[in-house]
Each structure stands twice: as C-alpha cells, then as structure tokens.
mmCIF file of C-alpha atoms in Angstrom:
data_model
loop_
_atom_site.group_PDB
_atom_site.id
_atom_site.type_symbol
_atom_site.label_atom_id
_atom_site.label_comp_id
_atom_site.label_asym_id
_atom_site.label_seq_id
_atom_site.Cartn_x
_atom_site.Cartn_y
_atom_site.Cartn_z
ATOM 1 C CA TRP A 1 -0.100 0.166 0.120
ATOM 2 C CA PHE A 2 2.729 2.521 1.255
ATOM 3 C CA LYS A 3 4.591 1.669 -2.093
ATOM 4 C CA TYR A 4 1.421 2.295 -4.478
ATOM 5 C CA ALA A 5 0.607 5.404 -2.449
ATOM 6 C CA GLY A 6 3.835 7.400 -3.202
ATOM 7 C CA GLY A 7 6.867 5.615 -2.044
ATOM 8 C CA ALA A 8 9.384 6.828 0.630
ATOM 9 C CA TRP A 9 8.589 10.715 -0.097
ATOM 10 C CA PHE A 10 4.903 9.797 1.076
ATOM 11 C CA VAL A 11 5.940 7.992 4.427
ATOM 12 C CA THR A 12 8.296 10.998 5.258
ATOM 13 C CA LEU A 13 5.925 13.606 4.592
ATOM 14 C CA ALA A 14 3.167 11.443 6.459
ATOM 15 C CA VAL A 15 5.357 11.155 9.360
ATOM 16 C CA VAL A 16 6.708 14.476 9.295
ATOM 17 C CA SER A 17 3.166 16.184 9.229
ATOM 18 C CA LEU A 18 1.909 13.899 11.573
ATOM 19 C CA THR A 19 4.590 14.678 14.046
ATOM 20 C CA ILE A 20 3.718 18.506 13.828
ATOM 21 C CA ASP A 21 0.238 17.979 13.937
ATOM 22 C CA ARG A 22 0.425 16.106 17.441
ATOM 23 C CA GLY A 23 3.510 18.226 18.564
ATOM 24 C CA LEU A 24 1.375 21.344 18.308
ATOM 25 C CA TYR A 25 -1.920 19.481 19.908
ATOM 26 C CA VAL A 26 0.363 18.757 22.727
ATOM 27 C CA MET A 27 1.320 22.117 22.771
ATOM 28 C CA ASN A 28 -1.773 23.414 22.632
ATOM 29 C CA GLU A 29 -2.833 22.136 25.917
ATOM 30 C CA TRP A 30 0.982 22.701 27.672
ATOM 31 C CA TRP A 31 -0.101 26.120 26.974
ATOM 32 C CA LEU A 32 -3.314 26.156 28.523
ATOM 33 C CA ALA A 33 -1.694 24.521 31.505
ATOM 34 C CA SER A 34 0.973 27.060 32.037
ATOM 35 C CA TRP A 35 -1.851 29.371 31.460
ATOM 36 C CA ALA A 36 -3.427 28.142 34.520
ATOM 37 C CA THR A 37 -0.739 28.577 36.842
ATOM 38 C CA ALA A 38 0.061 32.057 35.787
ATOM 39 C CA VAL A 39 -2.477 33.285 38.237
ATOM 40 C CA SER A 40 -0.796 35.274 40.860
ATOM 41 C CA ASN A 41 3.090 34.912 39.459
ATOM 42 C CA SER A 42 4.532 35.829 36.148
ATOM 43 C CA ILE A 43 5.971 33.082 33.600
ATOM 44 C CA ASN A 44 8.582 33.019 31.281
ATOM 45 C CA ARG A 45 7.992 30.913 27.944
ATOM 46 C CA PHE A 46 9.427 31.385 24.452
ATOM 47 C CA GLY A 47 11.934 33.553 25.893
ATOM 48 C CA VAL A 48 9.219 36.169 27.349
ATOM 49 C CA THR A 49 7.627 37.218 30.428
ATOM 50 C CA PHE A 50 3.931 37.282 30.680
ATOM 51 C CA ALA A 51 2.412 38.659 33.201
ATOM 52 C CA PRO A 52 0.020 37.046 35.749
ATOM 53 C CA GLN A 53 -3.526 37.202 35.194
ATOM 54 C CA GLU A 54 -4.162 39.132 38.418
ATOM 55 C CA GLU A 55 -3.355 42.409 36.346
ATOM 56 C CA GLY A 56 -6.405 42.244 34.563
ATOM 57 C CA LEU A 57 -7.335 41.822 30.580
ATOM 58 C CA SER A 58 -3.892 43.620 29.251
ATOM 59 C CA ALA A 59 -2.137 40.274 30.657
ATOM 60 C CA GLN A 60 -5.053 37.626 28.891
ATOM 61 C CA ARG A 61 -4.438 39.334 25.934
ATOM 62 C CA ASP A 62 -0.987 37.864 26.014
ATOM 63 C CA PHE A 63 -2.222 34.665 26.529
ATOM 64 C CA VAL A 64 -5.073 33.995 23.939
ATOM 65 C CA LYS A 65 -2.685 35.766 21.500
ATOM 66 C CA VAL A 66 -0.211 32.886 21.660
ATOM 67 C CA TYR A 67 -3.195 30.646 22.235
ATOM 68 C CA GLY A 68 -4.617 31.470 18.897
ATOM 69 C CA ILE A 69 -1.551 31.428 17.008
ATOM 70 C CA ILE A 70 -0.860 27.630 18.264
ATOM 71 C CA LEU A 71 -4.609 26.826 17.312
ATOM 72 C CA VAL A 72 -4.122 28.103 13.843
ATOM 73 C CA ALA A 73 -1.213 26.478 12.916
ATOM 74 C CA SER A 74 -2.516 23.076 14.175
ATOM 75 C CA SER A 75 -5.007 23.374 12.634
ATOM 76 C CA ILE A 76 -3.619 24.193 9.417
ATOM 77 C CA ALA A 77 -1.227 21.142 10.243
ATOM 78 C CA THR A 78 -3.992 18.875 10.759
ATOM 79 C CA PHE A 79 -5.096 19.910 7.419
ATOM 80 C CA ALA A 80 -2.436 19.208 5.705
ATOM 81 C CA ARG A 81 -1.736 15.526 7.493
ATOM 82 C CA SER A 82 -5.204 14.478 6.528
ATOM 83 C CA GLN A 83 -4.635 15.808 2.692
ATOM 84 C CA ILE A 84 -1.229 14.031 2.254
ATOM 85 C CA ILE A 85 -2.771 10.345 3.712
ATOM 86 C CA ILE A 86 -5.871 10.371 1.605
ATOM 87 C CA GLN A 87 -4.279 11.900 -1.437
ATOM 88 C CA GLY A 88 -2.139 8.831 -0.582
ATOM 89 C CA GLY A 89 -4.819 6.364 -0.491
ATOM 90 C CA ALA A 90 -6.184 7.405 -3.780
ATOM 91 C CA ARG A 91 -3.290 7.312 -5.276
ATOM 92 C CA CYS A 92 -2.646 3.729 -4.155
ATOM 93 C CA SER A 93 -6.308 2.655 -5.546
ATOM 94 C CA GLU A 94 -6.252 4.424 -8.617
ATOM 95 C CA LYS A 95 -2.304 2.350 -9.364
ATOM 96 C CA MET A 96 -4.252 -0.866 -8.302
ATOM 97 C CA PHE A 97 -7.233 -0.773 -10.069
ATOM 98 C CA TYR A 98 -5.573 0.140 -13.467
ATOM 99 C CA ASP A 99 -3.267 -2.721 -13.330
ATOM 100 C CA MET A 100 -5.741 -5.185 -12.227
ATOM 101 C CA THR A 101 -8.520 -4.002 -15.367
ATOM 102 C CA THR A 102 -5.377 -3.995 -17.310
ATOM 103 C CA ARG A 103 -4.633 -7.621 -16.390
ATOM 104 C CA VAL A 104 -8.472 -9.028 -16.789
ATOM 105 C CA VAL A 105 -8.754 -7.071 -19.952
ATOM 106 C CA ARG A 106 -5.584 -8.975 -21.483
ATOM 107 C CA ALA A 107 -6.280 -12.071 -19.944
ATOM 108 C CA PRO A 108 -6.946 -14.862 -22.157
ATOM 109 C CA MET A 109 -10.495 -16.551 -22.838
ATOM 110 C CA SER A 110 -9.346 -19.880 -20.663
ATOM 111 C CA TYR A 111 -8.978 -17.466 -17.339
ATOM 112 C CA PHE A 112 -12.494 -16.607 -18.011
ATOM 113 C CA GLU A 113 -13.610 -20.422 -18.524
ATOM 114 C CA THR A 114 -11.767 -21.711 -15.326
ATOM 115 C CA THR A 115 -12.644 -18.687 -13.153
ATOM 116 C CA PRO A 116 -15.976 -18.802 -11.647
ATOM 117 C CA MET A 117 -17.658 -15.161 -12.503
ATOM 118 C CA GLY A 118 -18.448 -14.765 -9.105
ATOM 119 C CA ARG A 119 -15.012 -14.250 -7.930
ATOM 120 C CA ILE A 120 -14.187 -11.785 -11.069
ATOM 121 C CA LEU A 121 -17.337 -9.568 -9.893
ATOM 122 C CA ASN A 122 -16.272 -9.777 -6.368
ATOM 123 C CA ARG A 123 -12.708 -8.416 -7.353
ATOM 124 C CA LEU A 124 -14.557 -5.610 -9.454
ATOM 125 C CA THR A 125 -16.705 -4.926 -7.111
ATOM 126 C CA TYR A 126 -16.519 -5.577 -3.442
ATOM 127 C CA ASP A 127 -12.422 -5.227 -3.267
ATOM 128 C CA VAL A 128 -12.543 -1.995 -5.447
ATOM 129 C CA GLU A 129 -14.979 -0.695 -3.098
ATOM 130 C CA ILE A 130 -12.511 -1.584 -0.108
ATOM 131 C CA LEU A 131 -9.583 0.203 -1.940
ATOM 132 C CA ASP A 132 -11.358 3.195 -2.704
ATOM 133 C CA ILE A 133 -13.333 3.722 0.694
ATOM 134 C CA THR A 134 -12.533 1.234 3.315
ATOM 135 C CA LEU A 135 -8.696 0.939 3.249
ATOM 136 C CA SER A 136 -7.931 4.902 2.701
ATOM 137 C CA GLN A 137 -10.136 5.078 5.891
ATOM 138 C CA SER A 138 -8.699 2.333 8.227
ATOM 139 C CA MET A 139 -5.111 3.252 6.803
ATOM 140 C CA THR A 140 -5.723 6.848 7.767
ATOM 141 C CA MET A 141 -7.101 5.979 11.235
ATOM 142 C CA LEU A 142 -4.181 3.680 11.918
ATOM 143 C CA ILE A 143 -1.404 6.376 10.879
ATOM 144 C CA ILE A 144 -3.668 9.054 13.380
ATOM 145 C CA ALA A 145 -4.021 6.340 16.449
ATOM 146 C CA THR A 146 -0.389 5.720 16.171
ATOM 147 C CA GLY A 147 0.573 9.138 16.392
ATOM 148 C CA TRP A 148 -2.082 9.503 19.194
ATOM 149 C CA PHE A 149 -0.614 6.137 20.736
ATOM 150 C CA VAL A 150 2.889 7.115 20.694
ATOM 151 C CA THR A 151 1.964 10.744 21.828
ATOM 152 C CA GLY A 152 0.712 9.190 24.744
ATOM 153 C CA ILE A 153 3.134 7.536 26.183
ATOM 154 C CA VAL A 154 5.825 9.962 25.649
ATOM 155 C CA LEU A 155 3.644 12.783 27.016
ATOM 156 C CA GLN A 156 2.940 10.565 30.455
ATOM 157 C CA ILE A 157 6.734 9.129 31.053
ATOM 158 C CA THR A 158 7.625 12.833 30.194
ATOM 159 C CA ILE A 159 5.843 14.707 33.089
ATOM 160 C CA LEU A 160 6.005 11.171 35.254
ATOM 161 C CA PRO A 161 9.149 8.711 34.742
ATOM 162 C CA TRP A 162 7.555 6.578 37.594
ATOM 163 C CA ASN A 163 4.824 5.578 35.182
ATOM 164 C CA VAL A 164 7.219 3.510 33.201
ATOM 165 C CA PHE A 165 6.791 0.842 35.262
ATOM 166 C CA VAL A 166 3.758 0.635 35.521
ATOM 167 C CA LEU A 167 3.368 1.340 31.063
ATOM 168 C CA VAL A 168 6.178 -1.637 30.332
ATOM 169 C CA PRO A 169 4.329 -4.254 31.612
ATOM 170 C CA ILE A 170 0.472 -3.187 30.393
ATOM 171 C CA LEU A 171 1.960 -2.792 26.974
ATOM 172 C CA ALA A 172 3.402 -6.027 27.201
ATOM 173 C CA ILE A 173 0.675 -7.492 27.751
ATOM 174 C CA TYR A 174 -1.300 -5.554 25.171
ATOM 175 C CA TRP A 175 1.346 -6.582 22.800
ATOM 176 C CA LEU A 176 0.100 -10.394 23.763
ATOM 177 C CA LEU A 177 -3.517 -9.552 23.227
ATOM 178 C CA LEU A 178 -3.116 -7.806 20.239
ATOM 179 C CA LEU A 179 -0.740 -10.910 18.266
ATOM 180 C CA PHE A 180 -3.234 -13.502 19.938
ATOM 181 C CA TYR A 181 -6.100 -11.623 18.157
ATOM 182 C CA ARG A 182 -4.258 -10.914 14.801
ATOM 183 C CA LYS A 183 -4.206 -14.286 14.307
ATOM 184 C CA SER A 184 -8.148 -14.783 13.606
ATOM 185 C CA ALA A 185 -9.013 -11.393 12.534
ATOM 186 C CA THR A 186 -6.935 -11.679 9.150
ATOM 187 C CA ASP A 187 -8.428 -15.268 8.358
ATOM 188 C CA LEU A 188 -11.861 -14.167 9.690
ATOM 189 C CA GLN A 189 -11.902 -11.387 7.529
ATOM 190 C CA ARG A 190 -10.497 -13.522 4.745
ATOM 191 C CA LEU A 191 -13.139 -16.172 5.103
ATOM 192 C CA ASP A 192 -15.848 -13.021 4.574
ATOM 193 C CA ALA A 193 -14.081 -12.150 1.339
ATOM 194 C CA VAL A 194 -14.159 -15.814 -0.019
ATOM 195 C CA SER A 195 -17.755 -16.620 0.959
ATOM 196 C CA ARG A 196 -19.201 -13.753 -0.570
ATOM 197 C CA SER A 197 -17.913 -14.862 -4.315
ATOM 198 C CA PRO A 198 -20.669 -17.806 -4.385
ATOM 199 C CA VAL A 199 -23.553 -15.499 -2.878
ATOM 200 C CA GLN A 200 -22.609 -13.462 -6.296
ATOM 201 C CA ALA A 201 -22.132 -16.421 -8.113
ATOM 202 C CA ILE A 202 -25.774 -17.531 -6.973
ATOM 203 C CA LEU A 203 -27.488 -14.055 -7.303
ATOM 204 C CA SER A 204 -26.005 -13.695 -11.457
ATOM 205 C CA GLU A 205 -28.080 -16.802 -11.525
ATOM 206 C CA GLY A 206 -31.443 -16.211 -11.584
ATOM 207 C CA LYS A 207 -33.582 -13.140 -12.211
ATOM 208 C CA ASN A 208 -37.321 -13.125 -11.322
ATOM 209 C CA HIS A 209 -37.224 -14.593 -7.938
ATOM 210 C CA TYR A 210 -36.739 -11.622 -6.030
ATOM 211 C CA LYS A 211 -40.135 -11.748 -4.407
ATOM 212 C CA CYS A 212 -38.890 -15.086 -2.653
ATOM 213 C CA ILE A 213 -35.646 -13.601 -1.142
ATOM 214 C CA LYS A 214 -36.226 -10.102 -0.888
ATOM 215 C CA PHE A 215 -35.860 -10.491 2.760
ATOM 216 C CA GLN A 216 -32.314 -12.232 2.540
ATOM 217 C CA LEU A 217 -31.284 -9.267 0.236
ATOM 218 C CA PHE A 218 -32.608 -6.831 2.343
ATOM 219 C CA ILE A 219 -30.158 -8.848 5.197
ATOM 220 C CA PHE A 220 -27.606 -8.628 2.643
ATOM 221 C CA THR A 221 -27.208 -5.196 1.775
ATOM 222 C CA CYS A 222 -28.172 -3.698 5.215
ATOM 223 C CA ILE A 223 -24.582 -5.396 6.659
ATOM 224 C CA ASN A 224 -22.928 -4.342 3.390
ATOM 225 C CA VAL A 225 -21.112 -7.098 2.631
ATOM 226 C CA ALA A 226 -22.040 -7.039 -1.014
ATOM 227 C CA LYS A 227 -22.619 -5.236 -4.124
ATOM 228 C CA ILE A 228 -25.728 -6.277 -5.300
ATOM 229 C CA SER A 229 -26.581 -3.432 -7.870
ATOM 230 C CA PHE A 230 -25.863 -6.344 -10.773
ATOM 231 C CA PHE A 231 -28.705 -7.724 -9.571
ATOM 232 C CA PHE A 232 -31.610 -6.505 -11.450
ATOM 233 C CA SER A 233 -29.413 -5.990 -14.542
ATOM 234 C CA GLY A 234 -26.752 -8.395 -14.973
ATOM 235 C CA MET A 235 -28.427 -12.037 -13.857
ATOM 236 C CA ASP A 236 -29.717 -14.546 -16.370
ATOM 237 C CA GLY A 237 -30.390 -18.348 -16.049
ATOM 238 C CA SER A 238 -33.926 -17.381 -14.405
ATOM 239 C CA SER A 239 -35.745 -19.112 -17.187
ATOM 240 C CA THR A 240 -33.751 -22.528 -17.069
ATOM 241 C CA ILE A 241 -34.153 -22.495 -12.986
ATOM 242 C CA LYS A 242 -38.017 -22.125 -13.553
ATOM 243 C CA ALA A 243 -38.138 -24.387 -16.425
ATOM 244 C CA PHE A 244 -36.647 -27.185 -14.877
ATOM 245 C CA GLY A 245 -38.284 -26.359 -11.250
ATOM 246 C CA ARG A 246 -35.165 -25.812 -9.212
ATOM 247 C CA ILE A 247 -36.409 -22.442 -7.895
ATOM 248 C CA LYS A 248 -36.396 -24.519 -4.083
ATOM 249 C CA PHE A 249 -33.232 -25.643 -4.796
ATOM 250 C CA PHE A 250 -32.003 -22.369 -5.776
ATOM 251 C CA GLU A 251 -33.608 -20.655 -2.941
ATOM 252 C CA ASP A 252 -31.994 -23.243 -0.207
ATOM 253 C CA GLN A 253 -28.596 -22.666 -1.541
ATOM 254 C CA PHE A 254 -28.577 -18.799 -1.405
ATOM 255 C CA LYS A 255 -29.495 -18.960 1.928
ATOM 256 C CA ASN A 256 -26.934 -21.110 2.928
ATOM 257 C CA THR A 257 -24.127 -19.158 1.505
ATOM 258 C CA LEU A 258 -25.433 -16.398 2.375
ATOM 259 C CA ASP A 259 -25.583 -17.434 6.568
ATOM 260 C CA GLY A 260 -22.205 -18.662 5.981
ATOM 261 C CA ASN A 261 -20.986 -15.197 4.550
ATOM 262 C CA THR A 262 -23.115 -13.769 8.108
ATOM 263 C CA SER A 263 -21.240 -15.984 10.149
ATOM 264 C CA ALA A 264 -18.034 -14.999 9.080
ATOM 265 C CA MET A 265 -18.728 -11.093 9.660
ATOM 266 C CA MET A 266 -20.298 -11.739 12.753
ATOM 267 C CA ASN A 267 -17.649 -13.750 14.053
ATOM 268 C CA PHE A 268 -14.977 -11.069 13.065
ATOM 269 C CA LEU A 269 -17.393 -8.194 14.848
ATOM 270 C CA ALA A 270 -17.213 -10.604 17.856
ATOM 271 C CA ALA A 271 -13.370 -10.828 18.029
ATOM 272 C CA GLN A 272 -13.530 -7.023 17.865
ATOM 273 C CA ARG A 273 -15.454 -6.689 21.015
ATOM 274 C CA TRP A 274 -13.584 -9.182 22.685
ATOM 275 C CA LEU A 275 -10.122 -7.467 22.393
ATOM 276 C CA GLY A 276 -11.925 -4.156 22.836
ATOM 277 C CA VAL A 277 -13.119 -5.119 26.336
ATOM 278 C CA ARG A 278 -9.672 -6.439 27.539
ATOM 279 C CA PHE A 279 -8.013 -3.244 26.528
ATOM 280 C CA GLN A 280 -10.336 -1.135 28.542
ATOM 281 C CA ILE A 281 -9.456 -3.414 31.420
ATOM 282 C CA ILE A 282 -6.016 -3.101 31.431
ATOM 283 C CA GLY A 283 -5.692 0.664 30.145
ATOM 284 C CA SER A 284 -7.971 1.720 33.430
ATOM 285 C CA PHE A 285 -4.449 0.680 35.496
ATOM 286 C CA VAL A 286 -2.591 3.413 33.903
ATOM 287 C CA VAL A 287 -5.217 6.211 34.900
ATOM 288 C CA LEU A 288 -5.078 3.908 38.309
ATOM 289 C CA PHE A 289 -1.330 4.411 38.944
ATOM 290 C CA ALA A 290 -1.311 7.656 37.528
ATOM 291 C CA GLY A 291 -3.560 9.018 40.096
ATOM 292 C CA ILE A 292 -1.878 7.139 43.174
ATOM 293 C CA PHE A 293 1.614 8.365 42.422
ATOM 294 C CA VAL A 294 0.629 12.373 41.866
ATOM 295 C CA VAL A 295 -2.016 11.752 45.165
ATOM 296 C CA ALA A 296 0.859 10.063 47.602
ATOM 297 C CA TYR A 297 4.544 11.576 46.349
ATOM 298 C CA ASN A 298 3.590 15.223 44.803
ATOM 299 C CA GLY A 299 5.671 16.124 47.650
ATOM 300 C CA VAL A 300 8.597 15.070 46.252
ATOM 301 C CA LEU A 301 7.871 15.201 42.905
ATOM 302 C CA MET A 302 6.720 18.552 42.808
ATOM 303 C CA ILE A 303 4.842 18.809 39.583
ATOM 304 C CA ASP A 304 2.955 21.723 38.395
ATOM 305 C CA THR A 305 -0.555 21.814 38.823
ATOM 306 C CA GLY A 306 -1.665 22.175 35.125
ATOM 307 C CA LEU A 307 0.789 19.251 34.182
ATOM 308 C CA ILE A 308 -1.038 16.704 36.548
ATOM 309 C CA ALA A 309 -4.266 17.936 34.599
ATOM 310 C CA MET A 310 -2.674 16.595 31.697
ATOM 311 C CA LEU A 311 -1.242 13.579 32.859
ATOM 312 C CA ILE A 312 -4.499 12.451 34.510
ATOM 313 C CA ILE A 313 -6.762 13.543 30.841
ATOM 314 C CA TRP A 314 -4.115 11.628 28.762
ATOM 315 C CA SER A 315 -4.087 8.487 31.210
ATOM 316 C CA ALA A 316 -7.673 8.714 31.436
ATOM 317 C CA SER A 317 -7.892 8.547 27.514
ATOM 318 C CA PHE A 318 -5.247 5.886 27.605
ATOM 319 C CA PRO A 319 -7.396 2.827 27.492
ATOM 320 C CA LEU A 320 -9.499 4.849 24.524
ATOM 321 C CA LEU A 321 -5.641 5.194 22.559
ATOM 322 C CA LEU A 322 -5.184 1.735 23.071
ATOM 323 C CA ASN A 323 -8.552 0.764 21.760
ATOM 324 C CA PHE A 324 -8.514 2.951 18.725
ATOM 325 C CA PHE A 325 -5.014 1.962 17.879
ATOM 326 C CA SER A 326 -5.780 -1.668 18.139
ATOM 327 C CA ILE A 327 -8.845 -1.154 16.104
ATOM 328 C CA GLY A 328 -7.237 0.627 13.195
ATOM 329 C CA MET A 329 -4.211 -1.865 13.169
ATOM 330 C CA ALA A 330 -7.146 -4.662 12.829
ATOM 331 C CA GLU A 331 -9.385 -2.725 10.544
ATOM 332 C CA THR A 332 -6.165 -2.128 8.139
ATOM 333 C CA GLU A 333 -4.886 -5.761 8.283
ATOM 334 C CA ALA A 334 -8.276 -7.221 7.492
ATOM 335 C CA CYS A 335 -8.907 -4.787 4.618
ATOM 336 C CA MET A 336 -5.245 -5.780 3.358
ATOM 337 C CA THR A 337 -7.222 -8.958 2.328
ATOM 338 C CA SER A 338 -8.295 -7.383 -0.553
ATOM 339 C CA VAL A 339 -4.686 -5.501 -1.626
ATOM 340 C CA GLU A 340 -4.054 -9.820 -1.347
ATOM 341 C CA ARG A 341 -7.048 -10.331 -3.738
ATOM 342 C CA VAL A 342 -6.450 -7.432 -6.533
#
C-alpha cells in the first residue's frame, strides 16, 4: 500500500506532518496548563515574560494571542496531514485498479472459462470498494492512532517518569493480546471475502425470484457484505431454473451461502469486541497508578498543577488510545486481504 501511495517520499511526508500535528496539539494543552498556573505569578515562556492574570485584561490578551497562534498552526497542520494521507490512498487505489483492469482485459479466454464469474465480480466490486473507501479510511485511522498512541506514552513518561514501571508491563500484555487477536482476525476477514464470491455467483444465476429472497437481500444489503446493484440488470438463467423446477433448490442454496457469509462477518465483529473489552480493562490501570503516584508522592515529585491535569487527562484517555490503535491496526490488516486478492 505504501509503495503505491507514493513510496519513501509519502512515508516521510506522512511522518513529518503527523509529528508536527501531534506536537502542536500537545503544545496547545501545555500552553493552557501554563496559563492556568500564571494566576498570581508571572511566567517565562518562549523567552518572553507573561504577566500574571491578576493584572487584568492586558495580561489575558497576551495569553489569548499565543493560544490563537498555536490553534491556527495546529489546524493547518491537521489539514495538511489529512490531505497527504488521503491523496496517498487515492493514488494507491487508482494504480491498483488500473493494473487489475489491464490484467483482466488482456487475460486469455481460458481464464474466463476456468474462473467463476462470481470471483471476478467480487474483485471488481467489493474489493475495489474496499480499496477506494474502507482501506483509505482504515489506513488514515491507523496512522492517526499511531501518532496518538506514541504521543500519549511519551507525554506520560515525560511528566511522570515513574509511569514507565506501569506502562511497560501494560504494553507487554497489550502486545500479547494483539498478537493473539491478529491470528484470528485476518483469517475471519479472509473467510468473509471468500464466502462472498458464491453469493454473487448465485445472484447472477437467477432473475425473477426477487420476491422469494427479498428478505435475505435486505439483510445482505444492510450489513454491507456485497454490491448487488448488478442484481437487477446482470442476472440470467432464471428461465432455466423455472423450467426445471429448481426454484426451491435455488432459494435454499442462496440462504445457505448467505448464512455462511454472515457468520464469518459476525465472528469478526465478535472478535473485535473481545479485544476491546480487554483493552479497556488493562488501560484503566494506567490512570489508577498515575493518580496514586500524584496523590501520594507529589510532595517529592513537585509537579505543577497544570501538568498534573494533563497527566490525568492523557492517562484517562489511554484505554481509548489502546482501543483506537488496535481497531485501526485490525481493520487495516483485515482490509489488506483485498489488496492480496486484487
């Protein structure tokens, strides 16, 4: 994916833009923490002395000006980072679709005689949709989640170095759970993609039995497991099915294949929730120990009140960061099965 998205220069731009984006976000919170501590005492930031807030509106204006500058710079960095990643995903999808279409068009007749039509339709509909939309969104979420995850760890260790004794075992458990989950998640997504081809193949065999299977098609569409827009225009073979009295057989076969595809997707979603619950449990220990360290040993640590607030906020959101990062990695890896198939 990174190769088709632009190669080394794309990775470099993505990392630099993400670093600037996260750095400005942390600077924004740090400035608010500094602002909160300058109630009765002046502070020195960026080589400039800022008067205490007790002096009135003149002192407040200086803090607001700096806050506005950081906020504007952060917005620009976020926009630039998003555009770089999205444009890379669009380039990857365009190149892969062009290569796949070229190979299919130039394939010999023996390929179409030996390859099921449902498999070809699946590549040109579902897998292309994954490349165009889902994979780009998942990859964007994964890159952003990586930035949040690294920023959260670095910030917590910087404010409270003792947190390293808590974060190391928690990250080790987190990694073991993620490795255990990945063994099943990728295969479950692959089963979902493979079981979709027979459904599309069966849909292409009949035309006049919509009333008999409309409920199954409704479910099929709602869970977004396939493109069926070709159902009304590209199906044939219905007259043969009716002539030989195989309508019931066709309906049963369609239900069985649809149940198999749905079960693969439901198992994949269940595996995601299994991982999310465990991440929330282990992530709650981070904010627990951070609170204990701050309350019990702040006389020794001497951490400013604003930095303590930043530490508690980032520690409380650490379970969300773990879950966000794991979902991004799992969905991206699952979507990579479409890249393999294309």
